[in-house]
Amino acid sequence: MLGWSVGFLLAGLVYGGMADGAAELVGDNESARQIFQRMGGRSGLTDTFLAAMAGMLGLVAALYIVASVLRLHGEETSGRAEPVLAGAVGRLRWAAGHLTVAFGGSVLLMLLAGAGLALGHGERAGRSSAPVWCRSRRCG
């Protein structure tokens, strides 16, 4: 969980830092510029980029859920679940613990990704659009 958490936070920071440059990808392409102006202008493109990155990180968080749930099957087929289930822990409680970690962990991952996007993009209470690391010094 720690590795996934660090990865999601770092990915959010990187994608958040790249968000302002998304509008510059359009460049001088007139038809693309018109499309994005209809979507909300330059800020609409930045918002669209951030939403796409959040969606992509959500798909990766779904992979975490799948891997966590498949761990149930792995523990049962390898015989590691038998000693636990032979004791006072019932099968439902054992499975519920795994599912809680799987779904709760994905919520934590998405919260960290969102925090990383916000920090990377510099949206601290809507007061600044400069990334956090650029506030105390000049950034080119």
PDB file of C-alpha atoms in Angstrom:
ATOM      1  CA  MET A   1       0.000   0.000   0.000  1.00  0.00           C
ATOM      2  CA  LEU A   2       2.857   2.357   0.791  1.00  0.00           C
ATOM      3  CA  GLY A   3       4.389   1.918  -2.669  1.00  0.00           C
ATOM      4  CA  TRP A   4       1.069   2.482  -4.407  1.00  0.00           C
ATOM      5  CA  SER A   5       0.431   5.572  -2.251  1.00  0.00           C
ATOM      6  CA  VAL A   6       3.788   7.146  -3.042  1.00  0.00           C
ATOM      7  CA  GLY A   7       3.319   6.372  -6.726  1.00  0.00           C
ATOM      8  CA  PHE A   8      -0.114   7.983  -6.860  1.00  0.00           C
ATOM      9  CA  LEU A   9       1.029  11.089  -4.996  1.00  0.00           C
ATOM     10  CA  LEU A  10       4.020  11.504  -7.305  1.00  0.00           C
ATOM     11  CA  ALA A  11       1.919  10.896 -10.418  1.00  0.00           C
ATOM     12  CA  GLY A  12      -0.544  13.532  -9.229  1.00  0.00           C
ATOM     13  CA  LEU A  13       2.280  16.002  -8.648  1.00  0.00           C
ATOM     14  CA  VAL A  14       3.752  15.397 -12.094  1.00  0.00           C
ATOM     15  CA  TYR A  15       0.420  15.570 -13.937  1.00  0.00           C
ATOM     16  CA  GLY A  16      -0.642  18.644 -11.967  1.00  0.00           C
ATOM     17  CA  GLY A  17       2.598  20.371 -12.892  1.00  0.00           C
ATOM     18  CA  MET A  18       2.054  19.554 -16.557  1.00  0.00           C
ATOM     19  CA  ALA A  19      -1.523  20.904 -16.636  1.00  0.00           C
ATOM     20  CA  ASP A  20      -0.680  24.481 -17.563  1.00  0.00           C
ATOM     21  CA  GLY A  21       1.411  23.287 -20.500  1.00  0.00           C
ATOM     22  CA  ALA A  22      -1.551  21.394 -21.941  1.00  0.00           C
ATOM     23  CA  ALA A  23      -2.920  24.577 -23.500  1.00  0.00           C
ATOM     24  CA  GLU A  24       0.369  25.161 -25.285  1.00  0.00           C
ATOM     25  CA  LEU A  25       0.118  21.773 -26.996  1.00  0.00           C
ATOM     26  CA  VAL A  26      -2.560  23.211 -29.231  1.00  0.00           C
ATOM     27  CA  GLY A  27      -0.074  25.758 -30.571  1.00  0.00           C
ATOM     28  CA  ASP A  28      -1.141  27.549 -33.727  1.00  0.00           C
ATOM     29  CA  ASN A  29      -3.573  24.870 -34.900  1.00  0.00           C
ATOM     30  CA  GLU A  30      -6.650  26.948 -35.721  1.00  0.00           C
ATOM     31  CA  SER A  31      -9.232  24.137 -35.746  1.00  0.00           C
ATOM     32  CA  ALA A  32      -7.996  22.706 -32.434  1.00  0.00           C
ATOM     33  CA  ARG A  33      -7.995  26.200 -30.913  1.00  0.00           C
ATOM     34  CA  GLN A  34     -11.638  26.721 -31.970  1.00  0.00           C
ATOM     35  CA  ILE A  35     -12.670  23.393 -30.495  1.00  0.00           C
ATOM     36  CA  PHE A  36     -11.034  24.166 -27.178  1.00  0.00           C
ATOM     37  CA  GLN A  37     -12.465  27.684 -27.096  1.00  0.00           C
ATOM     38  CA  ARG A  38     -15.945  26.167 -27.406  1.00  0.00           C
ATOM     39  CA  MET A  39     -15.076  23.817 -24.539  1.00  0.00           C
ATOM     40  CA  GLY A  40     -14.117  26.685 -22.267  1.00  0.00           C
ATOM     41  CA  GLY A  41     -11.036  28.379 -23.630  1.00  0.00           C
ATOM     42  CA  ARG A  42      -7.556  27.974 -22.280  1.00  0.00           C
ATOM     43  CA  SER A  43      -8.742  27.167 -18.753  1.00  0.00           C
ATOM     44  CA  GLY A  44     -11.175  24.630 -20.250  1.00  0.00           C
ATOM     45  CA  LEU A  45      -8.253  22.792 -21.786  1.00  0.00           C
ATOM     46  CA  THR A  46      -6.421  22.734 -18.467  1.00  0.00           C
ATOM     47  CA  ASP A  47      -9.533  21.459 -16.704  1.00  0.00           C
ATOM     48  CA  THR A  48     -10.032  18.825 -19.388  1.00  0.00           C
ATOM     49  CA  PHE A  49      -6.430  17.669 -19.008  1.00  0.00           C
ATOM     50  CA  LEU A  50      -6.760  17.424 -15.219  1.00  0.00           C
ATOM     51  CA  ALA A  51     -10.022  15.490 -15.541  1.00  0.00           C
ATOM     52  CA  ALA A  52      -8.436  13.090 -18.024  1.00  0.00           C
ATOM     53  CA  MET A  53      -5.465  12.493 -15.724  1.00  0.00           C
ATOM     54  CA  ALA A  54      -7.772  11.906 -12.754  1.00  0.00           C
ATOM     55  CA  GLY A  55      -9.708   9.398 -14.853  1.00  0.00           C
ATOM     56  CA  MET A  56      -6.527   7.637 -15.870  1.00  0.00           C
ATOM     57  CA  LEU A  57      -5.386   7.436 -12.256  1.00  0.00           C
ATOM     58  CA  GLY A  58      -8.834   6.043 -11.406  1.00  0.00           C
ATOM     59  CA  LEU A  59      -8.280   3.249 -13.910  1.00  0.00           C
ATOM     60  CA  VAL A  60      -4.946   2.433 -12.302  1.00  0.00           C
ATOM     61  CA  ALA A  61      -6.625   2.452  -8.871  1.00  0.00           C
ATOM     62  CA  ALA A  62      -9.050  -0.132 -10.268  1.00  0.00           C
ATOM     63  CA  LEU A  63      -6.026  -2.310 -11.006  1.00  0.00           C
ATOM     64  CA  TYR A  64      -5.089  -2.048  -7.331  1.00  0.00           C
ATOM     65  CA  ILE A  65      -8.576  -3.293  -6.412  1.00  0.00           C
ATOM     66  CA  VAL A  66      -8.305  -6.226  -8.811  1.00  0.00           C
ATOM     67  CA  ALA A  67      -4.867  -7.188  -7.474  1.00  0.00           C
ATOM     68  CA  SER A  68      -6.079  -6.945  -3.883  1.00  0.00           C
ATOM     69  CA  VAL A  69      -9.165  -9.052  -4.500  1.00  0.00           C
ATOM     70  CA  LEU A  70      -7.155 -11.654  -6.395  1.00  0.00           C
ATOM     71  CA  ARG A  71      -4.996 -11.979  -3.301  1.00  0.00           C
ATOM     72  CA  LEU A  72      -7.967 -13.734  -1.659  1.00  0.00           C
ATOM     73  CA  HIS A  73      -7.811 -16.458  -4.277  1.00  0.00           C
ATOM     74  CA  GLY A  74      -4.036 -16.682  -4.008  1.00  0.00           C
ATOM     75  CA  GLU A  75      -4.117 -17.140  -0.246  1.00  0.00           C
ATOM     76  CA  GLU A  76      -6.794 -19.785  -0.472  1.00  0.00           C
ATOM     77  CA  THR A  77      -5.134 -21.833  -3.210  1.00  0.00           C
ATOM     78  CA  SER A  78      -1.703 -21.662  -1.568  1.00  0.00           C
ATOM     79  CA  GLY A  79      -3.058 -22.954   1.739  1.00  0.00           C
ATOM     80  CA  ARG A  80      -2.222 -19.834   3.760  1.00  0.00           C
ATOM     81  CA  ALA A  81      -5.904 -19.139   4.482  1.00  0.00           C
ATOM     82  CA  GLU A  82      -6.568 -22.517   6.114  1.00  0.00           C
ATOM     83  CA  PRO A  83      -4.856 -21.787   9.448  1.00  0.00           C
ATOM     84  CA  VAL A  84      -6.715 -18.487   9.734  1.00  0.00           C
ATOM     85  CA  LEU A  85     -10.080 -19.975   8.785  1.00  0.00           C
ATOM     86  CA  ALA A  86      -9.584 -22.936  11.125  1.00  0.00           C
ATOM     87  CA  GLY A  87      -9.556 -20.525  14.072  1.00  0.00           C
ATOM     88  CA  ALA A  88     -12.171 -18.087  15.255  1.00  0.00           C
ATOM     89  CA  VAL A  89     -12.208 -16.062  12.024  1.00  0.00           C
ATOM     90  CA  GLY A  90     -15.049 -16.976   9.703  1.00  0.00           C
ATOM     91  CA  ARG A  91     -14.808 -16.986   5.917  1.00  0.00           C
ATOM     92  CA  LEU A  92     -17.083 -13.943   5.573  1.00  0.00           C
ATOM     93  CA  ARG A  93     -15.089 -11.892   8.069  1.00  0.00           C
ATOM     94  CA  TRP A  94     -11.815 -12.919   6.435  1.00  0.00           C
ATOM     95  CA  ALA A  95     -13.094 -11.915   2.980  1.00  0.00           C
ATOM     96  CA  ALA A  96     -14.598  -8.678   4.321  1.00  0.00           C
ATOM     97  CA  GLY A  97     -11.193  -7.708   5.714  1.00  0.00           C
ATOM     98  CA  HIS A  98      -9.568  -8.184   2.319  1.00  0.00           C
ATOM     99  CA  LEU A  99     -12.335  -6.296   0.527  1.00  0.00           C
ATOM    100  CA  THR A 100     -12.121  -3.435   3.027  1.00  0.00           C
ATOM    101  CA  VAL A 101      -8.417  -3.086   2.332  1.00  0.00           C
ATOM    102  CA  ALA A 102      -9.020  -3.275  -1.414  1.00  0.00           C
ATOM    103  CA  PHE A 103     -11.771  -0.667  -1.624  1.00  0.00           C
ATOM    104  CA  GLY A 104     -10.554   1.538   1.225  1.00  0.00           C
ATOM    105  CA  GLY A 105      -7.074   1.490  -0.265  1.00  0.00           C
ATOM    106  CA  SER A 106      -8.387   2.673  -3.623  1.00  0.00           C
ATOM    107  CA  VAL A 107     -10.141   5.578  -1.906  1.00  0.00           C
ATOM    108  CA  LEU A 108      -6.869   6.509  -0.217  1.00  0.00           C
ATOM    109  CA  LEU A 109      -5.011   6.247  -3.521  1.00  0.00           C
ATOM    110  CA  MET A 110      -7.446   8.573  -5.275  1.00  0.00           C
ATOM    111  CA  LEU A 111      -7.304  11.061  -2.397  1.00  0.00           C
ATOM    112  CA  LEU A 112      -3.526  11.115  -2.666  1.00  0.00           C
ATOM    113  CA  ALA A 113      -3.702  11.489  -6.440  1.00  0.00           C
ATOM    114  CA  GLY A 114      -6.121  14.396  -6.066  1.00  0.00           C
ATOM    115  CA  ALA A 115      -3.880  16.037  -3.487  1.00  0.00           C
ATOM    116  CA  GLY A 116      -0.930  15.595  -5.818  1.00  0.00           C
ATOM    117  CA  LEU A 117      -2.851  17.118  -8.734  1.00  0.00           C
ATOM    118  CA  ALA A 118      -3.863  20.072  -6.579  1.00  0.00           C
ATOM    119  CA  LEU A 119      -0.364  20.634  -5.230  1.00  0.00           C
ATOM    120  CA  GLY A 120       1.241  20.204  -8.616  1.00  0.00           C
ATOM    121  CA  HIS A 121      -1.172  22.563 -10.305  1.00  0.00           C
ATOM    122  CA  GLY A 122      -0.965  25.071  -7.481  1.00  0.00           C
ATOM    123  CA  GLU A 123      -4.652  25.324  -6.698  1.00  0.00           C
ATOM    124  CA  ARG A 124      -4.443  26.190  -3.033  1.00  0.00           C
ATOM    125  CA  ALA A 125      -7.878  27.557  -2.219  1.00  0.00           C
ATOM    126  CA  GLY A 126      -7.994  29.122  -5.687  1.00  0.00           C
ATOM    127  CA  ARG A 127      -5.496  31.826  -4.770  1.00  0.00           C
ATOM    128  CA  SER A 128      -2.558  30.889  -6.957  1.00  0.00           C
ATOM    129  CA  SER A 129      -2.060  29.150 -10.242  1.00  0.00           C
ATOM    130  CA  ALA A 130       1.695  28.720  -9.808  1.00  0.00           C
ATOM    131  CA  PRO A 131       2.936  25.288  -8.747  1.00  0.00           C
ATOM    132  CA  VAL A 132       3.839  25.003  -5.076  1.00  0.00           C
ATOM    133  CA  TRP A 133       7.551  24.605  -5.771  1.00  0.00           C
ATOM    134  CA  CYS A 134       7.585  27.874  -7.786  1.00  0.00           C
ATOM    135  CA  ARG A 135       6.030  30.118  -5.160  1.00  0.00           C
ATOM    136  CA  SER A 136       9.170  30.781  -3.163  1.00  0.00           C
ATOM    137  CA  ARG A 137      11.516  31.247  -6.124  1.00  0.00           C
ATOM    138  CA  ARG A 138      11.413  32.215  -9.755  1.00  0.00           C
ATOM    139  CA  CYS A 139      10.406  29.558 -12.233  1.00  0.00           C
ATOM    140  CA  GLY A 140      11.113  29.903 -15.913  1.00  0.00           C
TER     141      GLY A 140
END
